[in-house]
Structures are given as structure tokens and as C-alpha cells.
């Protein structure tokens, strides 16, 4: 079974508009962390935002916010005021506490295209 | 500047050859990781190490080997036993609390 599911292979958004990238996860571990990364065409993985399972508030980092709905096991990334430079692949990932190594489990990614 | 470096950026290998990918970090992170990415896919874990002289297999360790003789370095060897090694390889490192994991720029390996 997929532990991280990103159901949107590709998304388009108009410049300056907000966009939501979906991510659902599956775990029985009560302690876990959720990550979002951006991967531009150059290939590097850029860390965007982190949400811990016990965090009371949704994480925010500049134009990025994470809409964390624990009961629904979803951790959607919201990008406000999209910019042309936001065009990239976006990956959702999860770390489970039971995995002592801290490894990340990644989704398949969503390719975001920002239109001028 | 603090960060993670990987070399080379591009690597070509003939079938039957072993190649070693370099990963160095100066972030003083204890944990280091190797991931593989195939076109249009997410990342999959090959090996990871939490401390010097210790490492663990990830989900797709067959055909790969690693060493961790220094905290800063975590080289990955792609052996001839790896049946389909053409891929993008990413090294990462992280802190003990695992709230952040930073990636290097990656090495693109092509088998000729």
C-alpha cells in the first residue's frame, strides 16, 4: 500500500494566484513528520516546509503553508501568490518515528506549471 | 558555506564496472542518506547511516555498497550487480531530531 499519495501528476496555475497540492498519507505511528520538497529542473531537492504530527498549528514558511488535517491524514501544500519560479516538481514525504533511521518515504510528485 | 556536495555531477559507466559516487557534508549532521530517483518517480532509499562506522540497508540496497569512515563523508558504490543503475542519485543529511533533511545537488549516472 502506498504510504504517501499525491494524486495530481500535473497542475497549472496562473501567476499570482494560489494553488493547493494534495498529499495524503498512511501510517499507524502516532509520531511522524511530513515534509514538502521542491525539485526544479536542475534536480536539486529544496526543503520547503515541515509539519510534526503533534504540532497544534499548521506550518507556514513565507508563501508556503501546510494544510494539515490529521483525522483525514492529509497534508496539502498551499502556495500563495504563485511566481514563475515556482514551476517545478513538488514532493510530499513522511518520516515515521518507528523508523529510527529517519528515512523519508516519498510520494510520486506533482509537476506544477505557473502560467504568466 | 555549509552544505552537501556530490561529485561528479554526471557519470558514465560501462556495463560490468563499479563506480563510486561521492557525498560530503560540512553541516555536522550525524545522519546521512542515499536515495535513487528514476524518471517521473519519487525518491527511494538505498542506504542510510546514523553514526560513523555504521549503516543500514534501505528499500533498494541490492547492487549497492556504502562506507561511513568519517562523519562528513558517505560514498556510494554502484556495483556491477546492480541490474539497472541508470538513475539520478541524491545524497542527504539530517539532524538527530529528523525535522530537516537536506539534499545535495545529485549525480546523474548513465550506463552505456
XYZ file of C-alpha atoms in Angstrom:
228
model
C 0.000 0.000 0.000
C 1.166 3.487 -0.802
C 2.247 5.368 2.278
C 2.301 8.740 0.528
C -0.154 9.526 -2.255
C -0.042 12.542 -4.500
C -2.990 12.257 -6.843
C -2.184 15.201 -9.114
C 0.524 14.300 -11.645
C 0.370 17.816 -13.080
C -1.149 21.155 -12.109
C -1.436 24.537 -13.801
C -1.844 27.845 -12.019
C -1.954 31.421 -13.174
C 0.801 33.669 -11.926
C -0.120 35.491 -8.692
C -2.873 33.020 -7.843
C -2.804 30.478 -5.015
C -2.533 26.754 -5.636
C -3.012 23.678 -3.449
C -1.035 20.495 -3.988
C -2.607 17.424 -2.444
C -0.921 14.824 -0.270
C -2.443 12.006 1.734
C -0.505 9.619 3.910
C -0.945 6.340 5.698
C 0.708 5.416 8.967
C -0.144 3.746 12.250
C 2.686 5.526 14.056
C 1.313 8.309 16.307
C 4.555 10.263 15.943
C 5.537 11.236 12.431
C 6.686 14.169 10.366
C 5.576 15.440 6.993
C 7.825 17.275 4.562
C 7.418 19.087 1.286
C 10.257 19.487 -1.191
C 10.579 21.383 -4.448
C 12.621 19.914 -7.285
C 13.344 22.288 -10.185
C 14.622 21.005 -13.499
C 18.193 21.196 -12.183
C 17.386 18.217 -9.966
C 18.240 19.545 -6.531
C 15.723 18.889 -3.761
C 14.821 22.064 -1.908
C 13.257 21.716 1.531
C 10.124 23.863 1.823
C 8.191 23.083 4.971
C 7.798 20.598 7.819
C 4.807 19.566 9.950
C 5.067 17.354 13.011
C 2.159 15.099 13.926
C 1.844 16.719 17.344
C 2.100 20.287 16.115
C -1.054 22.166 17.051
C -0.807 24.754 14.327
C -0.356 24.424 10.610
C 3.192 25.117 9.491
C 3.934 28.223 7.453
C 7.101 29.382 5.713
C 6.746 32.566 3.721
C 4.430 31.876 0.778
C 4.175 28.205 1.721
C 1.698 26.806 4.193
C 0.724 23.287 5.048
C -2.961 22.468 5.469
C -2.655 19.637 7.977
C -5.829 17.616 8.591
C -4.770 14.829 10.884
C -8.060 12.946 11.003
C -8.179 12.826 7.221
C -4.446 12.060 7.012
C -3.835 14.833 4.570
C -1.029 17.376 4.390
C -1.700 19.644 1.448
C 0.782 22.313 0.417
C -0.618 25.750 -0.318
C 1.481 28.168 -2.344
C 0.163 31.704 -2.273
C 0.828 34.337 -4.936
C 2.422 31.907 -7.410
C 5.530 33.033 -9.241
C 7.025 31.784 -12.499
C 9.932 30.394 -10.485
C 7.561 28.098 -8.642
C 7.318 25.883 -11.730
C 8.863 22.589 -10.605
C 8.130 19.111 -9.269
C 6.825 19.038 -5.721
C 7.213 16.037 -3.472
C 5.467 15.187 -0.246
C 7.375 12.925 2.147
C 6.854 11.324 5.541
C 9.139 10.218 8.347
C 7.841 7.743 10.908
C 9.241 7.532 14.401
C 9.274 3.760 14.327
C 11.813 4.060 11.586
C 14.765 5.010 13.744
C 16.871 5.866 10.771
C 14.826 8.917 9.929
C 14.383 7.886 6.332
C 11.851 9.705 4.229
C 9.126 7.999 2.237
C 8.268 9.995 -0.858
C 5.184 10.360 -2.989
C 5.279 10.296 -6.781
C 5.298 14.056 -7.053
C 3.196 16.773 -8.685
C 4.502 18.854 -11.550
C 3.416 22.455 -11.137
C 3.414 24.839 -14.071
C 2.881 28.545 -13.447
C 1.474 30.433 -16.421
C 2.225 34.134 -16.998
C 29.467 27.845 3.075
C 27.744 24.937 4.798
C 26.170 22.328 2.604
C 26.271 18.984 0.892
C 28.427 18.360 -2.147
C 28.181 15.472 -4.563
C 30.569 14.555 -7.296
C 30.657 14.049 -10.139
C 27.555 15.756 -11.485
C 27.395 13.381 -14.455
C 28.879 9.895 -14.599
C 29.015 7.388 -17.394
C 29.732 3.770 -16.733
C 30.254 0.782 -18.916
C 28.388 -2.370 -18.071
C 30.287 -4.533 -15.607
C 32.145 -1.657 -13.980
C 31.889 -0.493 -10.418
C 31.627 3.258 -9.834
C 31.745 5.317 -6.666
C 29.673 8.438 -6.070
C 30.979 10.947 -3.586
C 28.942 12.730 -0.922
C 30.439 15.198 1.567
C 28.711 17.418 4.122
C 30.024 20.116 6.449
C 26.777 20.599 8.357
C 27.920 18.422 11.263
C 24.951 16.134 10.678
C 25.067 12.672 12.195
C 22.722 11.022 9.714
C 23.358 10.622 6.000
C 21.274 9.004 3.275
C 21.429 7.843 -0.326
C 18.320 7.965 -2.498
C 17.690 6.922 -6.052
C 15.277 8.702 -8.382
C 14.029 7.273 -11.663
C 12.362 9.467 -14.305
C 8.925 10.670 -13.229
C 9.240 8.966 -9.858
C 9.747 9.862 -6.252
C 12.890 9.029 -4.311
C 13.664 5.595 -2.917
C 16.125 4.936 -0.109
C 19.234 2.889 -0.879
C 21.291 3.105 2.337
C 21.491 5.287 5.392
C 23.880 5.873 8.256
C 23.191 7.388 11.638
C 26.730 7.301 13.025
C 30.267 6.723 11.842
C 31.150 3.113 11.029
C 27.513 2.062 10.968
C 24.978 1.948 8.154
C 21.704 0.248 7.318
C 20.092 -1.023 4.139
C 17.194 0.888 2.731
C 14.458 -0.336 0.442
C 16.595 -0.961 -2.645
C 20.101 -1.810 -1.369
C 20.826 -4.713 -3.718
C 23.748 -3.957 -6.011
C 24.985 -1.030 -3.914
C 27.515 -0.643 -1.117
C 28.483 2.218 1.197
C 31.001 3.152 3.855
C 30.989 5.705 6.657
C 34.544 6.107 7.893
C 34.157 9.826 8.590
C 31.207 11.849 9.782
C 31.471 14.140 6.776
C 31.608 11.501 4.075
C 29.223 8.790 2.843
C 30.341 7.407 -0.542
C 28.088 5.096 -2.541
C 29.461 2.369 -4.811
C 27.251 1.132 -7.605
C 28.448 -2.383 -8.333
C 28.132 -4.478 -11.444
C 25.469 -6.467 -9.600
C 23.039 -3.561 -9.897
C 20.928 -4.549 -12.894
C 19.572 -1.162 -13.861
C 21.819 1.532 -12.409
C 20.928 4.388 -14.770
C 19.247 6.936 -12.491
C 19.626 10.174 -10.576
C 21.307 9.690 -7.191
C 20.742 12.080 -4.334
C 22.616 12.231 -1.062
C 21.058 13.810 2.020
C 21.982 14.538 5.598
C 19.962 15.383 8.676
C 19.952 16.227 12.338
C 19.142 13.794 15.119
C 15.638 15.218 15.528
C 14.973 14.433 11.869
C 12.911 17.569 11.392
C 15.022 18.579 8.467
C 16.813 16.648 5.809
C 18.939 18.493 3.303
C 19.928 17.217 -0.116
C 22.975 17.545 -2.288
C 22.764 18.537 -5.964
C 22.743 14.928 -7.182
C 24.728 12.729 -9.562
C 23.227 11.545 -12.814
C 24.567 8.089 -13.648
C 24.227 6.615 -17.114
C 25.256 3.104 -18.046
C 26.460 2.818 -21.619
